[in-house]
PDB file of C-alpha atoms in Angstrom:
ATOM      1  CA  MET A   1      -0.501   2.606 -51.454  1.00 93.00           C
ATOM      2  CA  LYS A   2      -3.422   0.342 -52.432  1.00 90.00           C
ATOM      3  CA  GLN A   3      -1.579  -2.688 -51.045  1.00 95.00           C
ATOM      4  CA  LYS A   4      -0.932  -0.895 -47.738  1.00 95.00           C
ATOM      5  CA  ILE A   5      -4.595   0.027 -47.352  1.00 95.00           C
ATOM      6  CA  GLU A   6      -5.716  -3.519 -48.199  1.00 96.00           C
ATOM      7  CA  SER A   7      -3.201  -4.915 -45.712  1.00 96.00           C
ATOM      8  CA  TYR A   8      -4.434  -2.524 -43.036  1.00 96.00           C
ATOM      9  CA  VAL A   9      -8.043  -3.559 -43.641  1.00 96.00           C
ATOM     10  CA  GLU A  10      -7.136  -7.247 -43.591  1.00 96.00           C
ATOM     11  CA  ASN A  11      -5.422  -6.727 -40.239  1.00 96.00           C
ATOM     12  CA  LEU A  12      -7.851  -4.145 -38.920  1.00 96.00           C
ATOM     13  CA  PRO A  13      -7.413  -3.616 -35.172  1.00 95.00           C
ATOM     14  CA  LYS A  14     -10.384  -4.586 -33.042  1.00 91.00           C
ATOM     15  CA  GLU A  15     -10.747  -0.947 -31.942  1.00 91.00           C
ATOM     16  CA  GLN A  16     -11.622  -0.079 -35.556  1.00 93.00           C
ATOM     17  CA  PHE A  17     -13.958  -3.022 -36.118  1.00 91.00           C
ATOM     18  CA  ASP A  18     -17.087  -0.889 -36.291  1.00 89.00           C
ATOM     19  CA  ASP A  19     -15.546   0.822 -39.352  1.00 93.00           C
ATOM     20  CA  LEU A  20     -16.139  -2.397 -41.312  1.00 94.00           C
ATOM     21  CA  GLU A  21     -19.681  -1.261 -42.098  1.00 92.00           C
ATOM     22  CA  THR A  22     -18.229   1.652 -44.098  1.00 94.00           C
ATOM     23  CA  ILE A  23     -15.241  -0.291 -45.445  1.00 96.00           C
ATOM     24  CA  LEU A  24     -17.548  -2.944 -46.941  1.00 96.00           C
ATOM     25  CA  SER A  25     -19.202  -0.233 -49.020  1.00 95.00           C
ATOM     26  CA  ILE A  26     -15.900   0.373 -50.857  1.00 96.00           C
ATOM     27  CA  LYS A  27     -15.719  -2.149 -53.695  1.00 96.00           C
ATOM     28  CA  ASP A  28     -11.913  -2.456 -53.724  1.00 96.00           C
ATOM     29  CA  LEU A  29     -11.809  -3.181 -49.990  1.00 97.00           C
ATOM     30  CA  VAL A  30     -14.513  -5.843 -49.794  1.00 97.00           C
ATOM     31  CA  ALA A  31     -12.131  -8.803 -50.250  1.00 97.00           C
ATOM     32  CA  PRO A  32      -9.629  -7.788 -47.533  1.00 98.00           C
ATOM     33  CA  ALA A  33     -12.523  -6.825 -45.232  1.00 97.00           C
ATOM     34  CA  GLU A  34     -14.136 -10.238 -45.732  1.00 97.00           C
ATOM     35  CA  ARG A  35     -10.827 -11.950 -44.953  1.00 97.00           C
ATOM     36  CA  ARG A  36     -10.660  -9.948 -41.717  1.00 97.00           C
ATOM     37  CA  ILE A  37     -14.251 -10.822 -40.826  1.00 97.00           C
ATOM     38  CA  ARG A  38     -13.557 -14.559 -41.288  1.00 97.00           C
ATOM     39  CA  ARG A  39     -10.905 -14.255 -38.556  1.00 96.00           C
ATOM     40  CA  ALA A  40     -13.047 -12.165 -36.218  1.00 96.00           C
ATOM     41  CA  THR A  41     -13.392 -13.430 -32.675  1.00 95.00           C
ATOM     42  CA  ARG A  42     -16.388 -13.381 -30.363  1.00 96.00           C
ATOM     43  CA  ALA A  43     -14.858 -10.510 -28.394  1.00 92.00           C
ATOM     44  CA  GLU A  44     -14.324  -8.443 -31.536  1.00 93.00           C
ATOM     45  CA  LEU A  45     -17.908  -8.954 -32.673  1.00 93.00           C
ATOM     46  CA  ASP A  46     -19.391  -8.335 -29.246  1.00 89.00           C
ATOM     47  CA  LYS A  47     -18.142  -4.753 -28.911  1.00 84.00           C
ATOM     48  CA  PRO A  48     -19.102  -2.822 -32.071  1.00 81.00           C
ATOM     49  CA  LEU A  49     -22.638  -1.639 -32.649  1.00 83.00           C
ATOM     50  CA  PHE A  50     -23.608  -1.604 -36.296  1.00 87.00           C
ATOM     51  CA  PHE A  51     -26.549   0.496 -37.427  1.00 85.00           C
ATOM     52  CA  ILE A  52     -27.330  -2.232 -39.936  1.00 86.00           C
ATOM     53  CA  VAL A  53     -25.115  -5.256 -39.504  1.00 92.00           C
ATOM     54  CA  PRO A  54     -23.400  -6.171 -42.792  1.00 95.00           C
ATOM     55  CA  HIS A  55     -24.330  -9.620 -44.124  1.00 96.00           C
ATOM     56  CA  GLN A  56     -20.742 -10.871 -43.872  1.00 97.00           C
ATOM     57  CA  ILE A  57     -20.583  -9.952 -40.195  1.00 96.00           C
ATOM     58  CA  SER A  58     -23.961 -11.498 -39.369  1.00 97.00           C
ATOM     59  CA  GLU A  59     -22.799 -14.702 -41.078  1.00 98.00           C
ATOM     60  CA  ARG A  60     -19.701 -14.738 -38.861  1.00 97.00           C
ATOM     61  CA  ILE A  61     -21.819 -14.105 -35.750  1.00 97.00           C
ATOM     62  CA  ILE A  62     -24.020 -17.072 -36.638  1.00 98.00           C
ATOM     63  CA  GLU A  63     -21.000 -19.254 -37.367  1.00 98.00           C
ATOM     64  CA  LEU A  64     -19.383 -18.458 -34.013  1.00 98.00           C
ATOM     65  CA  TYR A  65     -22.653 -19.012 -32.142  1.00 98.00           C
ATOM     66  CA  ALA A  66     -23.131 -22.377 -33.860  1.00 98.00           C
ATOM     67  CA  GLU A  67     -19.593 -23.354 -32.802  1.00 98.00           C
ATOM     68  CA  SER A  68     -20.183 -22.660 -29.097  1.00 97.00           C
ATOM     69  CA  ARG A  69     -18.216 -25.271 -27.156  1.00 97.00           C
ATOM     70  CA  SER A  70     -19.639 -24.572 -23.722  1.00 97.00           C
ATOM     71  CA  PHE A  71     -22.773 -23.289 -22.043  1.00 96.00           C
ATOM     72  CA  ASP A  72     -20.790 -20.222 -21.041  1.00 97.00           C
ATOM     73  CA  GLN A  73     -19.866 -19.454 -24.664  1.00 97.00           C
ATOM     74  CA  ALA A  74     -23.454 -19.982 -25.815  1.00 97.00           C
ATOM     75  CA  ASN A  75     -24.876 -17.833 -23.022  1.00 97.00           C
ATOM     76  CA  SER A  76     -22.365 -14.995 -23.285  1.00 96.00           C
ATOM     77  CA  PHE A  77     -22.550 -14.722 -27.096  1.00 97.00           C
ATOM     78  CA  ALA A  78     -26.362 -14.916 -27.147  1.00 97.00           C
ATOM     79  CA  SER A  79     -26.562 -11.168 -26.489  1.00 96.00           C
ATOM     80  CA  THR A  80     -24.634 -10.511 -29.707  1.00 96.00           C
ATOM     81  CA  VAL A  81     -26.917 -12.855 -31.658  1.00 97.00           C
ATOM     82  CA  ILE A  82     -29.974 -11.154 -30.146  1.00 97.00           C
ATOM     83  CA  ARG A  83     -28.677  -7.627 -30.831  1.00 95.00           C
ATOM     84  CA  TYR A  84     -29.003  -8.177 -34.584  1.00 96.00           C
ATOM     85  CA  ALA A  85     -32.038 -10.490 -34.575  1.00 96.00           C
ATOM     86  CA  GLY A  86     -34.086  -7.969 -36.544  1.00 95.00           C
ATOM     87  CA  ASP A  87     -31.481  -7.781 -39.326  1.00 95.00           C
ATOM     88  CA  TYR A  88     -31.078 -11.475 -40.126  1.00 97.00           C
ATOM     89  CA  THR A  89     -32.378 -12.898 -43.375  1.00 97.00           C
ATOM     90  CA  ARG A  90     -34.858 -15.752 -43.455  1.00 97.00           C
ATOM     91  CA  ASP A  91     -32.022 -18.188 -44.259  1.00 98.00           C
ATOM     92  CA  GLN A  92     -29.890 -16.883 -41.392  1.00 98.00           C
ATOM     93  CA  ILE A  93     -32.746 -17.334 -38.927  1.00 98.00           C
ATOM     94  CA  ARG A  94     -33.110 -20.910 -40.068  1.00 98.00           C
ATOM     95  CA  LYS A  95     -29.345 -21.452 -39.632  1.00 98.00           C
ATOM     96  CA  ILE A  96     -29.529 -20.197 -36.057  1.00 98.00           C
ATOM     97  CA  ILE A  97     -32.435 -22.507 -35.244  1.00 98.00           C
ATOM     98  CA  VAL A  98     -30.664 -25.474 -36.821  1.00 97.00           C
ATOM     99  CA  ALA A  99     -27.554 -24.636 -34.774  1.00 97.00           C
ATOM    100  CA  CYS A 100     -29.678 -24.527 -31.607  1.00 97.00           C
ATOM    101  CA  GLY A 101     -30.884 -28.048 -32.342  1.00 97.00           C
ATOM    102  CA  GLU A 102     -27.528 -29.488 -33.388  1.00 97.00           C
ATOM    103  CA  ASN A 103     -25.393 -28.051 -30.591  1.00 97.00           C
ATOM    104  CA  ASP A 104     -26.392 -29.197 -27.108  1.00 96.00           C
ATOM    105  CA  GLN A 105     -24.313 -26.406 -25.565  1.00 97.00           C
ATOM    106  CA  ILE A 106     -26.746 -23.957 -27.171  1.00 97.00           C
ATOM    107  CA  GLU A 107     -29.889 -26.066 -26.816  1.00 97.00           C
ATOM    108  CA  TYR A 108     -29.495 -26.429 -23.054  1.00 96.00           C
ATOM    109  CA  SER A 109     -28.085 -22.954 -22.422  1.00 97.00           C
ATOM    110  CA  PHE A 110     -29.998 -20.448 -20.332  1.00 97.00           C
ATOM    111  CA  GLU A 111     -30.311 -17.950 -23.199  1.00 97.00           C
ATOM    112  CA  VAL A 112     -31.606 -20.138 -26.045  1.00 97.00           C
ATOM    113  CA  GLY A 113     -35.238 -19.251 -25.319  1.00 96.00           C
ATOM    114  CA  THR A 114     -34.378 -15.552 -25.382  1.00 97.00           C
ATOM    115  CA  VAL A 115     -32.595 -15.986 -28.732  1.00 98.00           C
ATOM    116  CA  ILE A 116     -35.615 -17.741 -30.242  1.00 97.00           C
ATOM    117  CA  SER A 117     -37.971 -15.083 -28.865  1.00 97.00           C
ATOM    118  CA  ALA A 118     -35.840 -12.366 -30.451  1.00 97.00           C
ATOM    119  CA  LEU A 119     -35.855 -14.193 -33.797  1.00 98.00           C
ATOM    120  CA  ARG A 120     -39.663 -14.286 -33.703  1.00 96.00           C
ATOM    121  CA  LYS A 121     -39.671 -10.460 -33.870  1.00 96.00           C
ATOM    122  CA  ASN A 122     -37.867 -10.466 -37.230  1.00 96.00           C
ATOM    123  CA  LYS A 123     -40.136  -9.297 -40.059  1.00 95.00           C
ATOM    124  CA  SER A 124     -38.547 -11.713 -42.587  1.00 95.00           C
ATOM    125  CA  VAL A 125     -40.310 -14.711 -41.058  1.00 96.00           C
ATOM    126  CA  ASP A 126     -43.539 -15.526 -39.320  1.00 95.00           C
ATOM    127  CA  ASP A 127     -44.218 -17.650 -36.257  1.00 95.00           C
ATOM    128  CA  ASP A 128     -45.426 -20.599 -38.333  1.00 96.00           C
ATOM    129  CA  GLU A 129     -42.106 -20.804 -40.206  1.00 97.00           C
ATOM    130  CA  ILE A 130     -40.126 -20.554 -36.995  1.00 97.00           C
ATOM    131  CA  ASP A 131     -42.274 -23.230 -35.364  1.00 97.00           C
ATOM    132  CA  GLU A 132     -41.775 -25.522 -38.364  1.00 97.00           C
ATOM    133  CA  TRP A 133     -37.994 -25.086 -38.173  1.00 97.00           C
ATOM    134  CA  LEU A 134     -38.059 -25.635 -34.404  1.00 97.00           C
ATOM    135  CA  ARG A 135     -39.918 -28.902 -34.875  1.00 96.00           C
ATOM    136  CA  GLU A 136     -37.496 -29.991 -37.634  1.00 96.00           C
ATOM    137  CA  ALA A 137     -34.607 -29.241 -35.253  1.00 97.00           C
ATOM    138  CA  ASP A 138     -36.321 -31.292 -32.522  1.00 96.00           C
ATOM    139  CA  LEU A 139     -36.834 -28.169 -30.425  1.00 96.00           C
ATOM    140  CA  ASN A 140     -40.565 -28.643 -29.912  1.00 95.00           C
ATOM    141  CA  LYS A 141     -40.377 -27.160 -26.428  1.00 94.00           C
ATOM    142  CA  PHE A 142     -39.789 -23.732 -28.030  1.00 95.00           C
ATOM    143  CA  ALA A 143     -42.589 -23.991 -30.590  1.00 94.00           C
ATOM    144  CA  ARG A 144     -45.830 -22.237 -29.844  1.00 88.00           C
ATOM    145  CA  VAL A 145     -48.575 -24.468 -28.522  1.00 72.00           C
ATOM    146  CA  GLU A 146     -51.327 -24.420 -31.066  1.00 61.00           C
ATOM    147  CA  ASP A 147     -54.818 -23.923 -29.758  1.00 45.00           C
ATOM    148  CA  GLU A 148     -56.740 -27.085 -30.305  1.00 46.00           C
ATOM    149  CA  GLU A 149     -60.477 -27.052 -30.733  1.00 49.00           C
ATOM    150  CA  PRO A 150     -62.146 -29.017 -27.960  1.00 50.00           C
ATOM    151  CA  GLU A 151     -63.799 -32.136 -29.271  1.00 53.00           C
ATOM    152  CA  ALA A 152     -67.551 -31.941 -29.388  1.00 50.00           C
ATOM    153  CA  GLU A 153     -69.273 -34.353 -27.100  1.00 53.00           C
ATOM    154  CA  ASP A 154     -72.043 -36.484 -28.591  1.00 49.00           C
TER     155      ASP A 154
END
C-alpha cells in the first residue's frame, strides 16, 4: 500500500497539484513529492494557489523562470513568480535577480520591472540589498536612483 501511495504522489495529476502543500508535511511522502515537483511544468505551477508556497515548489518556480527561452515564456510566467514574491527567502530573491541579469529573455521582457517591484515588497530583504544585487547583475536601470546631495558652490 505504501508503494502505491508513493507512486501516486510521484505521478500526481496536475488537478491535484495544490495538494502538494499538505503532502509535503507527511515525512514519508516528501521524497516522492519532491520528485514530482522536479518534473512540474509551468502550466502545473501556474494554476494552484498555495497559502504558503512550499520551499521545494518556489525553487522549481524560480528554476523555470530562469530557464525562460522566449519573451513570451518570461512574460507569461512572471505572474506566477510575482504571486509568491512575499514568500521567497533572501537567497531565492537573489537567484531571481541573477536570473534576470543572465537571461536576456527575462531582462528585456515586459514584466521584469513588475517582478523586481514585487520582490522589493518581501520582508526578507531591503531595498539596499536588492539594489546591490541589481547592480551586480548589471541591471542598474532597475536600481533605485540614490538622492545625491547637491554640491555646495564656493
